[in-house]
Coordinates of C-alpha atoms in Angstrom, one line a residue:
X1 CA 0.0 0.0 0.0
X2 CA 1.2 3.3 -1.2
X3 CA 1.2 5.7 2.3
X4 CA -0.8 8.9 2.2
X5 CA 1.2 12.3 2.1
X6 CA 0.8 15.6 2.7
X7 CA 2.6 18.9 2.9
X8 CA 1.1 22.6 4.6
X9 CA 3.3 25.7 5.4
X10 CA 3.6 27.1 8.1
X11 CA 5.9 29.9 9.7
X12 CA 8.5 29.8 12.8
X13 CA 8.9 32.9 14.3
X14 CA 12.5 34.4 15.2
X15 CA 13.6 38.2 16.3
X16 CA 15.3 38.7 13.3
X17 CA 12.5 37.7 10.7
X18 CA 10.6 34.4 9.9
X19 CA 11.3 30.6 8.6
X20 CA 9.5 29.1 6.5
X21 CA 7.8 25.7 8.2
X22 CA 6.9 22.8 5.8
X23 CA 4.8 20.2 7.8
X24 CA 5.0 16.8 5.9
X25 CA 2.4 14.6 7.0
X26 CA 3.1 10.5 6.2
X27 CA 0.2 7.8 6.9
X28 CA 0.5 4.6 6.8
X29 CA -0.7 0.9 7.4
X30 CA 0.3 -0.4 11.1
X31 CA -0.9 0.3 14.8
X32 CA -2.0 3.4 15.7
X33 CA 0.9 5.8 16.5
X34 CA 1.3 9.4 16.2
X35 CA 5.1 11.1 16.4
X36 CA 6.3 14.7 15.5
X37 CA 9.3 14.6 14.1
X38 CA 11.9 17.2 13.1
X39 CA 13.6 18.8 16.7
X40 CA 10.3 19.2 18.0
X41 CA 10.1 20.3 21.8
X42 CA 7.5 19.0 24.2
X43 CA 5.4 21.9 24.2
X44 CA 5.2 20.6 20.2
X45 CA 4.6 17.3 20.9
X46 CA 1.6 18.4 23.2
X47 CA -0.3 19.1 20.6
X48 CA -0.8 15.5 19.5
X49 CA -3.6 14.3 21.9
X50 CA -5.2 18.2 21.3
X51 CA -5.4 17.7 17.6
X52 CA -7.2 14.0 17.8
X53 CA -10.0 15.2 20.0
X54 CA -10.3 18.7 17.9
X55 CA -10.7 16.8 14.5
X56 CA -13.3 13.9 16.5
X57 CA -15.0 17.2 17.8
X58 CA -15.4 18.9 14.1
X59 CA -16.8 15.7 12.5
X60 CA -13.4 14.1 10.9
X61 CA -12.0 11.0 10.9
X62 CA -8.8 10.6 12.8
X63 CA -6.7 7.9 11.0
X64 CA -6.0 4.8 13.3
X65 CA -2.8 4.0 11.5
X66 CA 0.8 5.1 12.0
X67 CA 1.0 9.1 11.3
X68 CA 4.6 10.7 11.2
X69 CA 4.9 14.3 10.9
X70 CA 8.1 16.1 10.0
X71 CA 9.0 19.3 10.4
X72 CA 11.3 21.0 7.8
X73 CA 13.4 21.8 8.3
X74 CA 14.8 19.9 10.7
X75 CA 17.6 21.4 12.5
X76 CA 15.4 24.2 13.9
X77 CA 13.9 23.7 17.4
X78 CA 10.5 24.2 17.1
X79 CA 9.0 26.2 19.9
X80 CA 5.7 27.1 19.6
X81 CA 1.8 25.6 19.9
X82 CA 0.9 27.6 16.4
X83 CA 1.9 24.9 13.9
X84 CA -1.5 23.2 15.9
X85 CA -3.7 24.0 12.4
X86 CA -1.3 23.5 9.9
X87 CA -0.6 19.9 11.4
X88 CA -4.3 18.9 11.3
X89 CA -4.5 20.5 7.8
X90 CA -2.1 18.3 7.1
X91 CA -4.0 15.0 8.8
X92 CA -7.3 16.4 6.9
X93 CA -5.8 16.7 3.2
X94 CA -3.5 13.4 3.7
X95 CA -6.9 11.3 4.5
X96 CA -8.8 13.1 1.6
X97 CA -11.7 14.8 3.9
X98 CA -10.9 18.2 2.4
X99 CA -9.3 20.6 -0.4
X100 CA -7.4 23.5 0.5
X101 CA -6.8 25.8 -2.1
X102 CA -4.0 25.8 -5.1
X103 CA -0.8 28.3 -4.4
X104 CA 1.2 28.8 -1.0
X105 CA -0.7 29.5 2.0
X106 CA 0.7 29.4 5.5
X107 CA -1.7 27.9 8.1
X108 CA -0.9 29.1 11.6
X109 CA -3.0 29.1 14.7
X110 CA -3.6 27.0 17.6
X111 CA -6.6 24.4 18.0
X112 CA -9.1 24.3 21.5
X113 CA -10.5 20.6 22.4
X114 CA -13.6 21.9 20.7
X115 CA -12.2 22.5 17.6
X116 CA -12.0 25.9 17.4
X117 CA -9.0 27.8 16.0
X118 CA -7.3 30.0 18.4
X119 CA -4.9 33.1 18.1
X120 CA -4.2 36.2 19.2
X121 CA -1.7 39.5 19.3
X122 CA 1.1 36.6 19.9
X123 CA 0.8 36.0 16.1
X124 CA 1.4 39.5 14.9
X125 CA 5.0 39.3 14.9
X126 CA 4.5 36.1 12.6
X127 CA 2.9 37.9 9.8
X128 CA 5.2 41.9 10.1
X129 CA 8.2 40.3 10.2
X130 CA 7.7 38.0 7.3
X131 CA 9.3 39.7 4.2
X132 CA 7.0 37.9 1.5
X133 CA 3.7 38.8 2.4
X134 CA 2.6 39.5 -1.3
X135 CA 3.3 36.2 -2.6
X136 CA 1.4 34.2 -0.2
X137 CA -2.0 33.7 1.4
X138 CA -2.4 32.9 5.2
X139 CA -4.9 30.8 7.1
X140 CA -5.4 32.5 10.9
X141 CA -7.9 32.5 13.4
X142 CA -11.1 35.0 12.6
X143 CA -9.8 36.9 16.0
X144 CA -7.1 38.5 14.3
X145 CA -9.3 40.1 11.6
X146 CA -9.9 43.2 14.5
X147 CA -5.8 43.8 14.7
X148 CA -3.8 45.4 12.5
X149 CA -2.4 43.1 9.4
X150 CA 0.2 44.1 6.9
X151 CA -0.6 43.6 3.8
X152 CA -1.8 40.4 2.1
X153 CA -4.2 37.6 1.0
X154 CA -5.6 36.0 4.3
X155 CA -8.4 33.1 5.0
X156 CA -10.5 33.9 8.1
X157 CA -11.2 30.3 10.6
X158 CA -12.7 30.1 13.4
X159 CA -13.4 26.2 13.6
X160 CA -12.0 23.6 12.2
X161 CA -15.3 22.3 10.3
X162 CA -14.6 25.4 7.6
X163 CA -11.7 23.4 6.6
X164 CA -14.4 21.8 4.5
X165 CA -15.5 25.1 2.4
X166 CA -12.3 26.7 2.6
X167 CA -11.6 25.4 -1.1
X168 CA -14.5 27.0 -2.0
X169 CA -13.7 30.1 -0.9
X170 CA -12.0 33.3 -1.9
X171 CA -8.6 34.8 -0.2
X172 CA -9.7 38.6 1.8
X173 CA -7.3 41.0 -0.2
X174 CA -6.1 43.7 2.5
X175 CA -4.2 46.8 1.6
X176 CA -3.2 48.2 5.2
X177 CA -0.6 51.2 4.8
X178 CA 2.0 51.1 7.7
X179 CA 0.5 53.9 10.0
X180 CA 2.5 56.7 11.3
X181 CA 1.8 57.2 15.4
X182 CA 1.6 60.7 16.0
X183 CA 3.2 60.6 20.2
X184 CA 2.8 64.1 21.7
X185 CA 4.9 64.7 24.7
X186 CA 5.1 68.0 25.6
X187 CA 3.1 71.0 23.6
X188 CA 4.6 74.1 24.5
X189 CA 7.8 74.7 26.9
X190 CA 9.7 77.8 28.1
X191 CA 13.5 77.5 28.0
X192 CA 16.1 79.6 29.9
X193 CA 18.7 80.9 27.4
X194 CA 21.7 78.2 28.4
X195 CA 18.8 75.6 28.0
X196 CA 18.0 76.6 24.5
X197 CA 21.8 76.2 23.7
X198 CA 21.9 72.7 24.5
X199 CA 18.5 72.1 22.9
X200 CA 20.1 73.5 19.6
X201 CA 22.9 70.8 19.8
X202 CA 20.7 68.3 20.1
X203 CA 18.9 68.9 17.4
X204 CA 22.0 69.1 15.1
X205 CA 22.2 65.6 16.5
X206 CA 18.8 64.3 15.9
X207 CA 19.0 65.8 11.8
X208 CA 23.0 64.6 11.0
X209 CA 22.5 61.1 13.1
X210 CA 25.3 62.2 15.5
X211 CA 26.4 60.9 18.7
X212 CA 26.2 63.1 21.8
X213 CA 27.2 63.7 25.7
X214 CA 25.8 66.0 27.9
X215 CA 27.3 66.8 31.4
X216 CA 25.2 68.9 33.9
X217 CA 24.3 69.7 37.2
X218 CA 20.7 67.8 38.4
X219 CA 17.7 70.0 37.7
X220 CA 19.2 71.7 35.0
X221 CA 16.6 70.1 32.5
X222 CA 19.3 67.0 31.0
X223 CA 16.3 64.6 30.8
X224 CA 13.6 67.2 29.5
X225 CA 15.4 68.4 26.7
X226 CA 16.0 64.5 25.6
X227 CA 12.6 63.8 26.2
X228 CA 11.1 66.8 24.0
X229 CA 13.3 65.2 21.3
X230 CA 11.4 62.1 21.3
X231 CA 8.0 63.9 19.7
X232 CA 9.8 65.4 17.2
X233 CA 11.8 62.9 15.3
X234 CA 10.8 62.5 11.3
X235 CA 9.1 59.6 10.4
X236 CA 10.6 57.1 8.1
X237 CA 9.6 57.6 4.4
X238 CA 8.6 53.7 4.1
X239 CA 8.2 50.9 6.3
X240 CA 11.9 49.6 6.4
X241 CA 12.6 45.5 5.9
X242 CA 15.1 46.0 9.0
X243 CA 12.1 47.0 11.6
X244 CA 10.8 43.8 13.0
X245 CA 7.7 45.3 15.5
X246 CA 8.5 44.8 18.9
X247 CA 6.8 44.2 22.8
X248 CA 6.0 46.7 24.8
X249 CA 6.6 46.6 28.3
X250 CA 2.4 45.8 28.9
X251 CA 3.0 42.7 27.0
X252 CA 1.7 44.2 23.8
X253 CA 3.0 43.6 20.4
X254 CA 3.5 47.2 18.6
X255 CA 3.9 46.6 14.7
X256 CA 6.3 48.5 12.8
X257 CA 5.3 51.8 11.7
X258 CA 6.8 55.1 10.2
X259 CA 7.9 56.4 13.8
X260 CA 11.4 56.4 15.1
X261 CA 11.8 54.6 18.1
X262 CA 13.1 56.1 21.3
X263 CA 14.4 54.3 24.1
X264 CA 15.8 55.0 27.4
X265 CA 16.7 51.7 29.4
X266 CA 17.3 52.0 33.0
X267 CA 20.9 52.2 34.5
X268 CA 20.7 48.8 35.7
X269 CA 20.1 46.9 32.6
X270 CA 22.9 44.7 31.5
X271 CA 25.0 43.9 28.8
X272 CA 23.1 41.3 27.4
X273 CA 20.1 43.0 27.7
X274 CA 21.5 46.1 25.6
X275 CA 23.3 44.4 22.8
X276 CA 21.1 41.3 23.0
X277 CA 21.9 37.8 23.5
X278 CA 20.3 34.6 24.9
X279 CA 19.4 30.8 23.6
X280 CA 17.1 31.2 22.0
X281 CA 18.3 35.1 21.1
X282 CA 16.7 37.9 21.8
X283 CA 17.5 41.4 20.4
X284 CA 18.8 44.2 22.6
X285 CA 18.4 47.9 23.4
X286 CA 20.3 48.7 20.1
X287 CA 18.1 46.4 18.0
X288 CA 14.8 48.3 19.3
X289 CA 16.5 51.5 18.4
X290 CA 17.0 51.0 15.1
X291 CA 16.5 54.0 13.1
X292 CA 16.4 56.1 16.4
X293 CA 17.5 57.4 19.3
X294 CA 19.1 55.4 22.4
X295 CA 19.3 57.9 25.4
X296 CA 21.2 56.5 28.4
X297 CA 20.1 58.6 31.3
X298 CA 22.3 58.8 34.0
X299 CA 24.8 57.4 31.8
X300 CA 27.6 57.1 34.1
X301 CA 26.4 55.1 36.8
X302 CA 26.0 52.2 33.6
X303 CA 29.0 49.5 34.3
X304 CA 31.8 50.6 32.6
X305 CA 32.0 47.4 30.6
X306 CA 28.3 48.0 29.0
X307 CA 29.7 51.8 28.0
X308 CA 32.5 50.2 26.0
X309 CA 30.6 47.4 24.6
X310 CA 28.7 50.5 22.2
X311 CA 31.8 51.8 20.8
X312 CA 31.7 48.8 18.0
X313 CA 28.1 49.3 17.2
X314 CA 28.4 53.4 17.3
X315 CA 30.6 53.4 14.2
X316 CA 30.3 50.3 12.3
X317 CA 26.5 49.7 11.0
X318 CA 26.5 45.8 12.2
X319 CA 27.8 44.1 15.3
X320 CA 28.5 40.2 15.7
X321 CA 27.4 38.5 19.0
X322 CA 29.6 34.8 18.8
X323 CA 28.3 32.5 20.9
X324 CA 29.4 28.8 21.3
X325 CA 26.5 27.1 19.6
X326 CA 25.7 30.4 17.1
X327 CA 26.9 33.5 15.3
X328 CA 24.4 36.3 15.6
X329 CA 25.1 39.3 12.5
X330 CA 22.6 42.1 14.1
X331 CA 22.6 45.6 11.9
X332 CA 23.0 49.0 13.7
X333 CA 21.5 51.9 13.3
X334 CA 20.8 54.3 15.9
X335 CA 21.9 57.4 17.6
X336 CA 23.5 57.5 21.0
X337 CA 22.4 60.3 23.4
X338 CA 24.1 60.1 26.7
X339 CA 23.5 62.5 29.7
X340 CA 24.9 62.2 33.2
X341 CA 26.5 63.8 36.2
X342 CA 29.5 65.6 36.4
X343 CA 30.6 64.3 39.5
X344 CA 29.5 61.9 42.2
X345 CA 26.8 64.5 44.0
X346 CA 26.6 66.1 41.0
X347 CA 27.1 69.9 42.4
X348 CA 30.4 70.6 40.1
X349 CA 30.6 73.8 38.6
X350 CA 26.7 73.9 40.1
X351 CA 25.5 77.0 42.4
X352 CA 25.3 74.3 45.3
X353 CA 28.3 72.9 46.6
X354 CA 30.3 70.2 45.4
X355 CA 31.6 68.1 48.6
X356 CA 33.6 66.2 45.8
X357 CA 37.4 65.9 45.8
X358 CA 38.9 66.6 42.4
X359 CA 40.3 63.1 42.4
X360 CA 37.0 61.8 43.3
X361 CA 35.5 64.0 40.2
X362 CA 38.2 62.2 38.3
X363 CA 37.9 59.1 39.3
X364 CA 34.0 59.0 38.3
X365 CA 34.7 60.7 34.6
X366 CA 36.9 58.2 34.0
X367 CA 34.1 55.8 33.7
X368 CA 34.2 57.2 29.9
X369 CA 37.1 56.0 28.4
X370 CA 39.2 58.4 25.8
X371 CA 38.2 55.5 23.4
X372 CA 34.5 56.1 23.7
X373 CA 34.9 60.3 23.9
X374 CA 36.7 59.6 20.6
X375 CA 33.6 58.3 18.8
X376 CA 31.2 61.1 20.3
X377 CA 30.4 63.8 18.1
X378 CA 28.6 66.5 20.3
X379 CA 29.8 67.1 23.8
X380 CA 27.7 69.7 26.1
X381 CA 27.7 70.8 29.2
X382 CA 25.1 72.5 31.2
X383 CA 25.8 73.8 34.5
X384 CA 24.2 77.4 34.5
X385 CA 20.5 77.7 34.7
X386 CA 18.0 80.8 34.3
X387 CA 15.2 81.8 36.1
X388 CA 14.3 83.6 33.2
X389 CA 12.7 81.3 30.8
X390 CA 11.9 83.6 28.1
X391 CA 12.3 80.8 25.3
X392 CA 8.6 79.7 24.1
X393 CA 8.6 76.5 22.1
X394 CA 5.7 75.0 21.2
X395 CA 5.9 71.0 19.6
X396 CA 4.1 71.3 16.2
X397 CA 6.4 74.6 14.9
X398 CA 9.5 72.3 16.1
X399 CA 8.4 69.5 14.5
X400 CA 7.8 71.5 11.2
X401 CA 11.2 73.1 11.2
X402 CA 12.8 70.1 11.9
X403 CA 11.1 68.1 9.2
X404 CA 11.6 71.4 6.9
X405 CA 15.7 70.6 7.7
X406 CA 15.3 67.1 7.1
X407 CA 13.9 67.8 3.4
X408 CA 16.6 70.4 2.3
X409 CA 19.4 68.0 3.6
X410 CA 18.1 65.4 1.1
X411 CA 17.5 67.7 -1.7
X412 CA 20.6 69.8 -1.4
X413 CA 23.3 69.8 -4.0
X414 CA 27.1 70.4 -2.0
X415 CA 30.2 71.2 -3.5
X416 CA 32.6 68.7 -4.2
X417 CA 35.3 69.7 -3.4
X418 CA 33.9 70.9 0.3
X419 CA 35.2 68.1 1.7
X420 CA 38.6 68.6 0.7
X421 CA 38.4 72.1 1.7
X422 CA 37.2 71.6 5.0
X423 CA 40.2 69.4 5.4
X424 CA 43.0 71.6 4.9
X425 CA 41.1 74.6 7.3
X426 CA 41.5 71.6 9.8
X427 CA 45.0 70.9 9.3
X428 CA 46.5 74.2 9.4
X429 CA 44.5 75.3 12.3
X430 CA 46.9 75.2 16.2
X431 CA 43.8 73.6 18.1
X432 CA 42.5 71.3 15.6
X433 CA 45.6 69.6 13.5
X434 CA 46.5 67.3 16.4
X435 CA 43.2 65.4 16.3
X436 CA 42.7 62.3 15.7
X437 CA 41.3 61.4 11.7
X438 CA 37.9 60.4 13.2
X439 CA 37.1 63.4 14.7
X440 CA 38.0 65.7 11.8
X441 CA 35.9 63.6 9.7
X442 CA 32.9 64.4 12.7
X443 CA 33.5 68.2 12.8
X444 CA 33.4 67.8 8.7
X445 CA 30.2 66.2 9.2
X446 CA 28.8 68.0 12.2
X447 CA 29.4 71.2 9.9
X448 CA 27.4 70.1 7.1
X449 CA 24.5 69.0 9.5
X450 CA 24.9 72.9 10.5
X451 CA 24.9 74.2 7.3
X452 CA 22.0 72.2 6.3
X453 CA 20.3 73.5 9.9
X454 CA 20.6 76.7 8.5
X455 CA 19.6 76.1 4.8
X456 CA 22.7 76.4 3.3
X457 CA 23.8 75.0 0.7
X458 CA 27.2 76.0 1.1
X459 CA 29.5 75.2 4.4
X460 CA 30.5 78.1 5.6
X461 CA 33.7 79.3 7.6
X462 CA 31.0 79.9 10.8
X463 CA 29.4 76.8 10.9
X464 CA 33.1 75.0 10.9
X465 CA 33.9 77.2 14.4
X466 CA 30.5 75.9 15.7
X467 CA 31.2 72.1 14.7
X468 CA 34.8 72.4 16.4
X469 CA 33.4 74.2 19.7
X470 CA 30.8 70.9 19.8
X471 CA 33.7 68.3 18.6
X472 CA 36.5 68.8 21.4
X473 CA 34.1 70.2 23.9
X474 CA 35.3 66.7 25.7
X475 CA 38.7 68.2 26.4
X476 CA 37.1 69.7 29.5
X477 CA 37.2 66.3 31.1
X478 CA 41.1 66.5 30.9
X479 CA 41.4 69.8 32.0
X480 CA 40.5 68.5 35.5
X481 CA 43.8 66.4 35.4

């Protein structure tokens, strides 16, 4: 006797995108037996006794002979209870008691006793992060037709006797356009002068993507101005393959949309939970920021090792994680904002006073190694405050200017030979043709962003002053030595 076979997609679910499942079903003549093959874990194999009363519930016949699923492919462990519906699809089209549709359609979902088909939020990140929605159709629970679903050809289920018409039936074409989440923070704000100041570097950091320090006393406004930033960050132009959707601290799964992400872990996280890491792996602090901002408050009381474990991912636009069993490739793109202290009780240079010794002041700088100053491009400080906040900004005339910036510096047409020009100002200059090669290339940089802050096409002598003043603005920190 020839055995009955089968095969149904299905989809595994990782940070980093989706696998493709194929579920091969085998029947065959012998005593009843029923194994899941194919590095399946026990909350896999579970579903075994789940799937024989669900198909008994719904009206089917469940084959007593020997069934042997494999999943494919193999070497993956397969943690999940959602391959539930594309195993007894499997079961149902092997034995002949139903058609499922010609083309490539994923079945995922979990099965109740009753037969129904279950799912929720938990399968959201199945169906973002997949990169081939277009050329597919999906099979999911009806529950999910109230969330948010890219786009795609789906087949709504909510027991498993539909199996029997879904052959019958027609694919639901959706055309959802990623949305853009509109996050107001703050709408209007009145800044001392010395506030504004730092604002305005800042924002030369959130237009030219550049890294940044700030050092000031506590109450001078560090965490406000970072948080007003948060609002006012363009949105993407498209939905980028690179942004997977990701949890939200109330156990809800945010898809990917148009905004920039901003996040601000506490000082206590660890190393593994910034750059990621784990069996099974789990993306970090710098994987959720991806096309945003990462803003380490309070940046200094962060263990020294975390601090130097950014300096790869600040520059290069991918970091490798090796572990014994894998090799993890993650892509980086984000901007570092860092505020802190500028000593242990934080009164240096303050109106209060410091009860800090200047080796003690020392002693906590060095937490920032010459290494990690090298690769930031804005250093601030903000020690003097205002009670004369005569600054009015309001949110929605920010965020206009900013996205006005953000439009010239994509449109503009530089010199060049700028560059080049730049270069030699550098060089011949007493306090700026000692530095090192990657911080001339960040004041040449910094300038532009400038330039482009004030609609110019041109980079002017001015704006190279202002990018230098920003650049070696670190140097402070040595002065105390």
């Amino acid at each position: 006797m020839i055995p009955k076979r089968a095969e149904v997609g299905s989809l595994l679910y990782e940070w980093n995108g989706t696998k493709e499942i194929q579920v091969e079903v085998g029947i065959r003549r012998g005593l009843p037996n029923f194994q899941i093959l194919g590095c399946a874990t026990s909350l896999t194999k579970e579903s075994r006794d789940r799937i024989r009363l669900a198909l008994e519930a719904s009206g089917y016949q469940f084959p007593l002979e020997t069934i042997i699923i494999n999943l494919k492919p193999t070497h993956i462990p397969k943690r999940m209870v959602c391959l539930d519906l594309a195993i007894a699809v499997g079961i149902l089209e092997a034995t002949e008691q139903i058609q499922i549709p010609l083309g490539r359609i994923f079945f995922l979902g979990g099965i109740g006793l009753d037969g129904a088909v279950l799912g929720g939020q938990e399968l959201l990140p199945y169906l973002w992060q997949n990169r081939d929605n277009r050329t597919v159709s999906f099979c999911l629970p009806t529950s999910l037709r109230k969330e948010t679903l890219p786009e795609g050809q789906y087949y709504f289920l909510d027991h498993l006797e539909g199996l029997r018409f879904l052959g019958q039936s027609s694919p639901h074409n959706l055309e959802v356009s990623t949305p853009v989440s509109e996050s107001k923070t703050w709408e209007k704000v009145f800044l001392d002068p010395y506030q504004m100041k730092t604002f305005q570097g800042l924002l030369y950091a959130v237009l030219g993507k550049h890294h940044s320090l700030l050092l000031g006393s506590p109450g001078s406004g560090k965490t406000m101005l970072h948080r007003m930033l948060e609002s006012l960050l363009p949105p993407k132009e498209s939905r980028d393959p690179n942004d997977q959707g990701i949890w939200t601290a109330a156990g809800d799964f945010e898809i990917p949309s148009r905004k920039r992400p901003f996040r601000s872990p506490h000082h206590s996280a660890t190393e593994v939970g910034l750059l990621g890491g784990g069996l099974p792996f789990q993306p970090g602090e710098i994987s959720k920021a991806y096309g945003g901002i990462l803003y380490l408050d309070e940046a200094l009381e962060f263990k020294d090792r975390i601090l130097e474990s950014l300096r790869m991912p600040m520059e290069d636009s991918y970091l490798e994680i090796v572990r014994m069993n894998e090799k993890t490739k993650l892509k980086t793109d984000f901007t570092l904002m860092l505020s802190a202290n500028p000593c242990p009780c934080g009164n240096y240079h303050s109106h209060h006073t410091c009860h800090c010794s200047l080796q003690k002041i020392r002693l906590y700088l060095q937490k920032i190694s010459g290494a990690f100053l090298d690769r930031i491009t804005i250093f601030q400080t903000l020690f003097e405050t205002s009670l004369d906040r005569c600054i009015q900004l309001e949110e929605y005339k920010m965020k206009k200017i900013l996205l006005e910036r953000v439009t010239f510096q994509k449109t503009r047409n530089t010199p060049e030979d700028e560059e080049i020009k730049i270069q030699k100002i550098l060089d011949t200059e007493n306090r700026t043709k000692q530095l090192s090669l990657r911080k001339k290339k960040q004041i040449i940089s910094l300038a532009r962003t400038i330039a482009d802050w004030d609609l110019s096409s041109r980079t002017k002598e001015a704006h190279i002053w202002e990018a230098v003043e920003y650049c070696i603005g670190y140097q402070w920190i040595y002065s105390l030595g």
